[in-house]
Tab-separated table of N, CA, C and O in Angstrom:
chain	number	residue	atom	x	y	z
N	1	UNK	N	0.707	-25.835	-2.326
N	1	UNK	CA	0.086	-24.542	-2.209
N	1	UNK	C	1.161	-23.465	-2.381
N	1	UNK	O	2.050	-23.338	-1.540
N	2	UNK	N	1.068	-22.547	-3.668
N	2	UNK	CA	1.814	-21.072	-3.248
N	2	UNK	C	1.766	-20.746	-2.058
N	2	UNK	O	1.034	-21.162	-1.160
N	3	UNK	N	2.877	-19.690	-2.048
N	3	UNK	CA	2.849	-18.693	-1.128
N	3	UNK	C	1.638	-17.628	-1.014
N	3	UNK	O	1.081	-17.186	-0.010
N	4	UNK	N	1.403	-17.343	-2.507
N	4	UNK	CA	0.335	-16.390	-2.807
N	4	UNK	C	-0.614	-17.070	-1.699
N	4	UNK	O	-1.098	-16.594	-0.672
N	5	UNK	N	-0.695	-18.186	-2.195
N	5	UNK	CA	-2.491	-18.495	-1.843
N	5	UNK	C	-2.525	-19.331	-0.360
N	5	UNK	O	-3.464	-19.972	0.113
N	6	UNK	N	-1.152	-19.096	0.210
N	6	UNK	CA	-0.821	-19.506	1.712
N	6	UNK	C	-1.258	-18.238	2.567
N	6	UNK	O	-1.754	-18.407	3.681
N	7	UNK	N	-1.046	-16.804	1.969
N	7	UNK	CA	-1.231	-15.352	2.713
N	7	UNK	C	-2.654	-15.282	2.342
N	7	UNK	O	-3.371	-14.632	3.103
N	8	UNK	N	-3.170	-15.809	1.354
N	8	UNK	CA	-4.551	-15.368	1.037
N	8	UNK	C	-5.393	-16.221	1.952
N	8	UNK	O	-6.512	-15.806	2.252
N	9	UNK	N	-4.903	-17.528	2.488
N	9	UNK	CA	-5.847	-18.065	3.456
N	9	UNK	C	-5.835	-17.294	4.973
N	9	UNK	O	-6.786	-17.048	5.714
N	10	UNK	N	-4.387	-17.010	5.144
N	10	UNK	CA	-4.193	-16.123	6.210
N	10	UNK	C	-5.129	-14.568	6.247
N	10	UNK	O	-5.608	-13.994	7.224
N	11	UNK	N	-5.146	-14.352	5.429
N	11	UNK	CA	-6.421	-13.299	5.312
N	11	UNK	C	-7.705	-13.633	5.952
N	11	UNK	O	-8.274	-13.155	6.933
N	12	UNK	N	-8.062	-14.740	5.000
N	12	UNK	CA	-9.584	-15.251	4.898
N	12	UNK	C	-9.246	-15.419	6.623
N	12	UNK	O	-9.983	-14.572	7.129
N	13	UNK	N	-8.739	-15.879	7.370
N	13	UNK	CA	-8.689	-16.541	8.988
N	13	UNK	C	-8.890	-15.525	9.739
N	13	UNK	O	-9.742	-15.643	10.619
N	14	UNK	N	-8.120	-14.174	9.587
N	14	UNK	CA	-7.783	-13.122	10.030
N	14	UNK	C	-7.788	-11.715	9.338
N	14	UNK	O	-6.895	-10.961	9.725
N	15	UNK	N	-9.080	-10.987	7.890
N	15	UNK	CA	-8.831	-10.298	7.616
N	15	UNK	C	-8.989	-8.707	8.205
N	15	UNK	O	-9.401	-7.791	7.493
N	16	UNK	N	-8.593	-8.538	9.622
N	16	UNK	CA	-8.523	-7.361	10.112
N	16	UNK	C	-6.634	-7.597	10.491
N	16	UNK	O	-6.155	-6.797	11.296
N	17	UNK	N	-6.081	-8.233	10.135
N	17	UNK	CA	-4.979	-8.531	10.394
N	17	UNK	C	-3.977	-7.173	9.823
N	17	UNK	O	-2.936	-7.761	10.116
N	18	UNK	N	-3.720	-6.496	9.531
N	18	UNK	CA	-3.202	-5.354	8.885
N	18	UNK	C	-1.729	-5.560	8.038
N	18	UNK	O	-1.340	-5.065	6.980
N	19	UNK	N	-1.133	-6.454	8.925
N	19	UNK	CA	0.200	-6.600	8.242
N	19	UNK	C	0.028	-8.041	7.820
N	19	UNK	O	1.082	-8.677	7.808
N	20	UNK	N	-0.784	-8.532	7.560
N	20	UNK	CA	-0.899	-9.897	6.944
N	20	UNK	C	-1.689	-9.557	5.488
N	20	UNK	O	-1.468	-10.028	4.372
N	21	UNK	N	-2.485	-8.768	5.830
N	21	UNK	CA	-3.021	-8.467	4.244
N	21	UNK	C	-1.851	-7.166	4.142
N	21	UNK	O	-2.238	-6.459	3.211
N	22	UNK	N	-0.541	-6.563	4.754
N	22	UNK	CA	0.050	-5.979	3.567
N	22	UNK	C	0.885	-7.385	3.068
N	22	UNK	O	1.173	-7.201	1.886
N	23	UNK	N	1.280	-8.443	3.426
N	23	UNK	CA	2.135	-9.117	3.296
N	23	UNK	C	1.431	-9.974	1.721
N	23	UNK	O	2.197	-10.389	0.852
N	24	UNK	N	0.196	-10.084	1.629
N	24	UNK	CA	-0.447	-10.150	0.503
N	24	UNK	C	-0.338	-9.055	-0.534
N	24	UNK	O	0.079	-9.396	-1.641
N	25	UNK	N	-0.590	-8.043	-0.375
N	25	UNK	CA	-0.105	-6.645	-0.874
N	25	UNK	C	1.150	-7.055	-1.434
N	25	UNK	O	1.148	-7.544	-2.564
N	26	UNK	N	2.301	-6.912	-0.750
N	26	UNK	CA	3.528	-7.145	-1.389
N	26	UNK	C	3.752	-8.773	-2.320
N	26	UNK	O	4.761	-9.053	-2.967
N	27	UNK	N	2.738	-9.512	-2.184
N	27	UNK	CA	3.217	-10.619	-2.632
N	27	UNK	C	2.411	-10.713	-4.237
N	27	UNK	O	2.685	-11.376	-5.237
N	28	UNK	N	1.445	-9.844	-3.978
N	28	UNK	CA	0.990	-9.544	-5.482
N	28	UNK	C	1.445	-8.499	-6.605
N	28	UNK	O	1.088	-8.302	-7.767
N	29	UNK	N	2.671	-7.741	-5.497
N	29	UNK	CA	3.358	-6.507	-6.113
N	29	UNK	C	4.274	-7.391	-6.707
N	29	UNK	O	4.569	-7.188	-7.885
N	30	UNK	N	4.926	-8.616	-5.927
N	30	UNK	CA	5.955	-9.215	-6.556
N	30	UNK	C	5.592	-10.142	-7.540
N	30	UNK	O	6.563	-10.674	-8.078
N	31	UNK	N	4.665	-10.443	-7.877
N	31	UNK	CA	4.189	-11.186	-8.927
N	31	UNK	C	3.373	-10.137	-10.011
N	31	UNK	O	2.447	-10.640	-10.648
N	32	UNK	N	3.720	-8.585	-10.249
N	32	UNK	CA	3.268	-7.684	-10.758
N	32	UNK	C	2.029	-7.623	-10.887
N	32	UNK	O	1.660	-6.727	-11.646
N	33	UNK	N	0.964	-8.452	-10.274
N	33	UNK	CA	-0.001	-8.097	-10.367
N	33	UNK	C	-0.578	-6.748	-9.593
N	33	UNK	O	-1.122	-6.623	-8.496
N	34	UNK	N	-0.279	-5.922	-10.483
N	34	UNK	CA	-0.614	-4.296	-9.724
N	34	UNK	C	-1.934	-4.427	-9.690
N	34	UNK	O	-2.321	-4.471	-8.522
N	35	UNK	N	-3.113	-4.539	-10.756
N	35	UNK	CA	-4.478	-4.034	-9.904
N	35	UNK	C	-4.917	-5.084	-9.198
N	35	UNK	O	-6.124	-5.182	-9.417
N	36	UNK	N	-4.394	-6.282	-8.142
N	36	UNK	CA	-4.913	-6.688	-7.268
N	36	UNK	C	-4.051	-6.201	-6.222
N	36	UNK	O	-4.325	-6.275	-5.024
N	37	UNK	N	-3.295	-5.841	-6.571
N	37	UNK	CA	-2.011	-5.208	-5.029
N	37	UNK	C	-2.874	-4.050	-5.014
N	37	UNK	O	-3.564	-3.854	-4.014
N	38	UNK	N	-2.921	-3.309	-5.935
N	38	UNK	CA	-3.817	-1.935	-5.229
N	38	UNK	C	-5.335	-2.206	-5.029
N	38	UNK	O	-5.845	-1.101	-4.843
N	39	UNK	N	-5.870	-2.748	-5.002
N	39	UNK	CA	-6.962	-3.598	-4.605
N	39	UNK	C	-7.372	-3.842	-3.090
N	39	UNK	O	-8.177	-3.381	-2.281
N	40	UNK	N	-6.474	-4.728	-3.137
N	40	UNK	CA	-6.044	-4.847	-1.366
N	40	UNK	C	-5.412	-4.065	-0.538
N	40	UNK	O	-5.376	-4.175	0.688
N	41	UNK	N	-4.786	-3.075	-1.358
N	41	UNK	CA	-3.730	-1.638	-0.568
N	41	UNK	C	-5.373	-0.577	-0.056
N	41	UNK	O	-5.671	-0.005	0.993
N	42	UNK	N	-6.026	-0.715	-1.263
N	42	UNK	CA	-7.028	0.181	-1.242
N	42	UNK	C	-7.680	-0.205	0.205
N	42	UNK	O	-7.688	0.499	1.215
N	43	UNK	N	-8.261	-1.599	0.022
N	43	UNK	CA	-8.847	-2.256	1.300
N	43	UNK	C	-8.202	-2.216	2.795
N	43	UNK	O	-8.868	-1.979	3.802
N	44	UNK	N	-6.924	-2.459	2.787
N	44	UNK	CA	-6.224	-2.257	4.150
N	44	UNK	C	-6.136	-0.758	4.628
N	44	UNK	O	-6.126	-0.437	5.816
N	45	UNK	N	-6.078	0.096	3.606
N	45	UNK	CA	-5.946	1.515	4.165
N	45	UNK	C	-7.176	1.954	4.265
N	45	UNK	O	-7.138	2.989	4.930
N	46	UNK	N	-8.217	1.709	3.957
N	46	UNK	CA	-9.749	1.770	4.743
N	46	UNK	C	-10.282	1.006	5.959
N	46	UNK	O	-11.325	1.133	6.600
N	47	UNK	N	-9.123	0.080	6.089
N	47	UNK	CA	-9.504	-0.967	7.388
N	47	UNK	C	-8.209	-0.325	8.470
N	47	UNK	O	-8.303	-0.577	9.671
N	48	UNK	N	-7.149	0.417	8.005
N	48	UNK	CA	-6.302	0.927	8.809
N	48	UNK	C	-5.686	1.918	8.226
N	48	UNK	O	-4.503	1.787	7.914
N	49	UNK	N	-6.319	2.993	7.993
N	49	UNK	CA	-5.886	4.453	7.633
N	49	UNK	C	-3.901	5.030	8.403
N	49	UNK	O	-3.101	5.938	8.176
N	50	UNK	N	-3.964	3.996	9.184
N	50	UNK	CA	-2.241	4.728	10.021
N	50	UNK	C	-0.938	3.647	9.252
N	50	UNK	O	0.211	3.496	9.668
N	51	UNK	N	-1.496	3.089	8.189
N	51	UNK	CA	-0.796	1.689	7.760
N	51	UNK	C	0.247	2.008	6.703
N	51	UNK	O	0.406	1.244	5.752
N	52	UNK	N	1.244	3.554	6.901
N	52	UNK	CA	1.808	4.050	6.479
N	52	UNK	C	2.454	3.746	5.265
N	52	UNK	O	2.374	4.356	4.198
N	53	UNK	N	3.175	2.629	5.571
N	53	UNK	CA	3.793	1.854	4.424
N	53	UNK	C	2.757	1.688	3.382
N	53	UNK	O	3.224	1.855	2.255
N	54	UNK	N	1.549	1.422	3.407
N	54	UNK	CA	0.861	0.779	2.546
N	54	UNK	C	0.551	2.326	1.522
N	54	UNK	O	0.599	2.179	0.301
N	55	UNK	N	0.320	3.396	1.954
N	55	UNK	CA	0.109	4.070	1.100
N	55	UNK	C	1.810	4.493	-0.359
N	55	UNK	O	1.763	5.029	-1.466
N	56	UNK	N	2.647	4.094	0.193
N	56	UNK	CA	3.798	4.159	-0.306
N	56	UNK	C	3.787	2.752	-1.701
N	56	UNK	O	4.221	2.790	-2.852
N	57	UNK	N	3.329	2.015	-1.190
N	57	UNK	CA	2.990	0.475	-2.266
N	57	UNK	C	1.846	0.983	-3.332
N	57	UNK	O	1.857	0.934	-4.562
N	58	UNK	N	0.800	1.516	-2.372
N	58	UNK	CA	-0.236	1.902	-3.229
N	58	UNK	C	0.228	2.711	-4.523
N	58	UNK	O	0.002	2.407	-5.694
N	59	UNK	N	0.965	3.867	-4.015
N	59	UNK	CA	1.369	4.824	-5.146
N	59	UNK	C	2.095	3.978	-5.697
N	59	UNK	O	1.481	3.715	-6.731
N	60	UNK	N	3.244	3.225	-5.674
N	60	UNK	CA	4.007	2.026	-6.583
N	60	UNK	C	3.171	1.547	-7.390
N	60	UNK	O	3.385	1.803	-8.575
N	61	UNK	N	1.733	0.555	-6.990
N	61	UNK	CA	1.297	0.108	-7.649
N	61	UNK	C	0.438	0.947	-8.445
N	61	UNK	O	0.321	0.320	-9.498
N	62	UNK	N	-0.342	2.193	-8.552
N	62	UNK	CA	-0.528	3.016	-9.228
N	62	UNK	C	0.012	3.818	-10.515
N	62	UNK	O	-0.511	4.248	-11.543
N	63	UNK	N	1.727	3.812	-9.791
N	63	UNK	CA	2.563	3.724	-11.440
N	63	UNK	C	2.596	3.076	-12.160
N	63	UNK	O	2.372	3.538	-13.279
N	64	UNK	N	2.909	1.489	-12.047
N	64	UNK	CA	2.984	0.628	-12.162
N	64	UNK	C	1.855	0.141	-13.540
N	64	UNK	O	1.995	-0.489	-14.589
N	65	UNK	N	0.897	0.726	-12.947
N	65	UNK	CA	-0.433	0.735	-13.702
N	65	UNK	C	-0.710	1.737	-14.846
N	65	UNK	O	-1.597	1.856	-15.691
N	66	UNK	N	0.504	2.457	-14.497
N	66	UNK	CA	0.515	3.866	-15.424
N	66	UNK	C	-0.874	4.998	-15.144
N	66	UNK	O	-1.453	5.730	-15.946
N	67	UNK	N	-1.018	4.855	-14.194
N	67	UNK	CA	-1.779	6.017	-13.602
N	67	UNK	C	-1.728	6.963	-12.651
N	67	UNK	O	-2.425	7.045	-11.640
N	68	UNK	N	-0.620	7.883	-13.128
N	68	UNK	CA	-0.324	8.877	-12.049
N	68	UNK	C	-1.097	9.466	-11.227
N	68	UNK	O	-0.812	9.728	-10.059
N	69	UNK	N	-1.911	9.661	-11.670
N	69	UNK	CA	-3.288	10.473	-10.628
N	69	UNK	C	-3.385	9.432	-9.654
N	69	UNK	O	-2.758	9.767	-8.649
N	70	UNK	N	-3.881	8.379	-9.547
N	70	UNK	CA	-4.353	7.262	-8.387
N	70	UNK	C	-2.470	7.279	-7.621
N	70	UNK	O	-2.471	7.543	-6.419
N	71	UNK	N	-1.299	7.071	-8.136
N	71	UNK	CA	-0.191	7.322	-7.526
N	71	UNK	C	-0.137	8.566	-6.538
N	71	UNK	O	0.090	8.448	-5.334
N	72	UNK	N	-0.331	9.565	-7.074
N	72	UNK	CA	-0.076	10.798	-6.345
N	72	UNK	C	-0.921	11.095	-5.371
N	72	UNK	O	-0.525	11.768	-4.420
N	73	UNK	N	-2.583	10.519	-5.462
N	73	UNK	CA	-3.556	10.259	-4.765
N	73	UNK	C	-2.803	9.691	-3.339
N	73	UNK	O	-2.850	10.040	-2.159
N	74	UNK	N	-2.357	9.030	-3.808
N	74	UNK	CA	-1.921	7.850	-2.240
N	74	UNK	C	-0.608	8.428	-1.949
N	74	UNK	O	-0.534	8.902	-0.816
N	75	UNK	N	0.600	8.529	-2.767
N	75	UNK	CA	1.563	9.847	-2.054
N	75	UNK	C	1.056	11.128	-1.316
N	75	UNK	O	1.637	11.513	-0.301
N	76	UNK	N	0.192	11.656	-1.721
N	76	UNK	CA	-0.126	12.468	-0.651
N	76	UNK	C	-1.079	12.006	0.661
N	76	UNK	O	-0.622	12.035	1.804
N	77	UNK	N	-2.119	11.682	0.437
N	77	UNK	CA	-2.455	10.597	1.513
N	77	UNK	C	-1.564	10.223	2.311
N	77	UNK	O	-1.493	10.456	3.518
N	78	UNK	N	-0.760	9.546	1.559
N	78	UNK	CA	0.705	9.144	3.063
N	78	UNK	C	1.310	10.017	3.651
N	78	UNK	O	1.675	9.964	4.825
N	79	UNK	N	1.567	11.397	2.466
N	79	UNK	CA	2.337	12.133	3.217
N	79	UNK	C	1.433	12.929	4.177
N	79	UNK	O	2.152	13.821	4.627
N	80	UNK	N	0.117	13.040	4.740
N	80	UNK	CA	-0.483	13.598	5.124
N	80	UNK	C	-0.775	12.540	6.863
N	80	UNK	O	-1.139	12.836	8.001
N	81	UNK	N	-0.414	11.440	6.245
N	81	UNK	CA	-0.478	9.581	7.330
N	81	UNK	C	0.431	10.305	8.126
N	81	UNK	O	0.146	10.736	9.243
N	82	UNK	N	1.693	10.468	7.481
N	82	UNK	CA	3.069	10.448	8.235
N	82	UNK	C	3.465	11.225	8.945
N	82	UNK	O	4.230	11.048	9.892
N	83	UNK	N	2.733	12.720	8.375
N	83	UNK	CA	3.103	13.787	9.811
N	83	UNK	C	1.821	13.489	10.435
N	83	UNK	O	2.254	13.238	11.560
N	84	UNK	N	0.554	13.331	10.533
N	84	UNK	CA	0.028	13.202	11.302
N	84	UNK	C	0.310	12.473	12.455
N	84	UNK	O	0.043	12.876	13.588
N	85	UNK	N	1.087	10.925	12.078
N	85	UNK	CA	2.283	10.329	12.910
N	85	UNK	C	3.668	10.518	13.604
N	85	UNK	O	4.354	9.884	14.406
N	86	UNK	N	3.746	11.595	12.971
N	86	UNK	CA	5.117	12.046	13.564
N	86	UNK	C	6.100	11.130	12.755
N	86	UNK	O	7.102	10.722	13.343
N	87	UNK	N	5.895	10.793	11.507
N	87	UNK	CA	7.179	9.277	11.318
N	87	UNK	C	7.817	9.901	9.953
N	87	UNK	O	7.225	9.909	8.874
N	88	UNK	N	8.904	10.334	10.142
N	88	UNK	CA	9.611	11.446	9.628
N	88	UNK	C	10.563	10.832	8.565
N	88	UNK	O	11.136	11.456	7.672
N	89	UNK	N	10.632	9.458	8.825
N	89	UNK	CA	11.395	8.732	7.863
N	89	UNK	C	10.428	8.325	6.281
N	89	UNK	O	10.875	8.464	5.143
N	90	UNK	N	8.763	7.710	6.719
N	90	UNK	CA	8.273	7.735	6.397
N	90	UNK	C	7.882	8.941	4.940
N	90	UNK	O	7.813	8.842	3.715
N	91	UNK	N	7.694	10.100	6.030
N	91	UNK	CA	7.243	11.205	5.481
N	91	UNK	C	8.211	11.844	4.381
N	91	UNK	O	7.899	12.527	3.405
N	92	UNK	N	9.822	11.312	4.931
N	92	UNK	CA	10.891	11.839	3.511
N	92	UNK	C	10.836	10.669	2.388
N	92	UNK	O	11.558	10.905	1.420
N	93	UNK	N	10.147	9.510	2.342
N	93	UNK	CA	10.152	8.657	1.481
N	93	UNK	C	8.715	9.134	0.017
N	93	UNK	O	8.691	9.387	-1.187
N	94	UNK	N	7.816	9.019	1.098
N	94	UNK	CA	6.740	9.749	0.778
N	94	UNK	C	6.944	10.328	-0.297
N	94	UNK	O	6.823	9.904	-1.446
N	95	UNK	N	7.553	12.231	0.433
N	95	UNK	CA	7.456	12.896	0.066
N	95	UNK	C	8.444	13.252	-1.237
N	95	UNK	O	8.262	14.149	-2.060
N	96	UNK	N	9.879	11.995	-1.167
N	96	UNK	CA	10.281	11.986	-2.463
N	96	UNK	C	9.734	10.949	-3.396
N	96	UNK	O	10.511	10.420	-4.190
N	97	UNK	N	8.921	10.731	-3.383
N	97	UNK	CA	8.225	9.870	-4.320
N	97	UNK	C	7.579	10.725	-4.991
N	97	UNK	O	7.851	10.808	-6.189
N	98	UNK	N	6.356	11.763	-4.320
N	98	UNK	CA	5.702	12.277	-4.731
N	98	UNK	C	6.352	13.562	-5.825
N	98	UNK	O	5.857	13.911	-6.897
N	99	UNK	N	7.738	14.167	-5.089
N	99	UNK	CA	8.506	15.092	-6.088
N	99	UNK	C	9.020	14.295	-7.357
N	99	UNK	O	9.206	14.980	-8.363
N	100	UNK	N	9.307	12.758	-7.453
N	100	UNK	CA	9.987	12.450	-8.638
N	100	UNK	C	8.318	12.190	-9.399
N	100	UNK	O	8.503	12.197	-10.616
N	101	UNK	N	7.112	12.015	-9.149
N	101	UNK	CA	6.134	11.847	-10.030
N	101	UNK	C	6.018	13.323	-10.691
N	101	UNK	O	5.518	13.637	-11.771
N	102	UNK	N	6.509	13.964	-9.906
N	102	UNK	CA	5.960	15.784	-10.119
N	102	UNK	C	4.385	15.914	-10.387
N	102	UNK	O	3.875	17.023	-10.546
C-alpha cells in the first residue's frame, strides 16, 4: 500500500480529522497532483475554516494550476484566517505570497 492511499484510509476512518486530511493535502501536493490537493484543501477549510496553513497550500495549489484568481482567493482568505487568529507568523507568510502574485 502507498503512502497516498495509507492517509486516504486514515481519512475514510476519521474524516473530521483536520490535520490528517491536511496530511493528504500535502501528499497529493507532493505527487503534483494539484486539482486533488485543492480539492481536499477546499474540503478541510469548509470542515475547519481556522486551518490556517491550509489556506496557504490552497493558494500553492491554485498556482500550480495556473489560476491566479482561485490562488489569491485563498491568500486572502488566509490572510483574513490569520489576524482573525492573532497568528502573525502566519499572516506575514500569507501576506507575502499574496504581494509576489500581485
Amino acid at each position: 500500500m502507498s503512502r497516498l492511499e495509507a492517509v486516504k484510509g486514515l481519512v475514510a476512518q476519521d474524516p473530521s480529522n483536520s490535520r490528517i486530511r491536511f496530511m493528504l493535502c500535502m501528499e497529493y501536493l507532493g505527487a503534483a497532483d494539484y486539482t486533488s490537493a485543492l480539492a481536499e484543501l477546499r474540503e478541510l477549510l469548509s470542515r475547519d475554516p481556522d486551518y490556517v496553513a491550509a489556506y496557504y497550500q490552497a493558494g500553492r495549489a491554485g498556482e500550480e494550476l495556473g489560476d491566479t484568481d482561485t490562488a489569491r482567493h485563498f491568500y486572502q482568505q488566509g490572510v483574513e484566517a490569520a489576524r482573525r487568529l492573532g497568528d502573525a507568523h502566519s499572516l506575514s507568510e500569507l501576506q507575502a505570497a499574496l504581494d509576489i502574485l500581485g
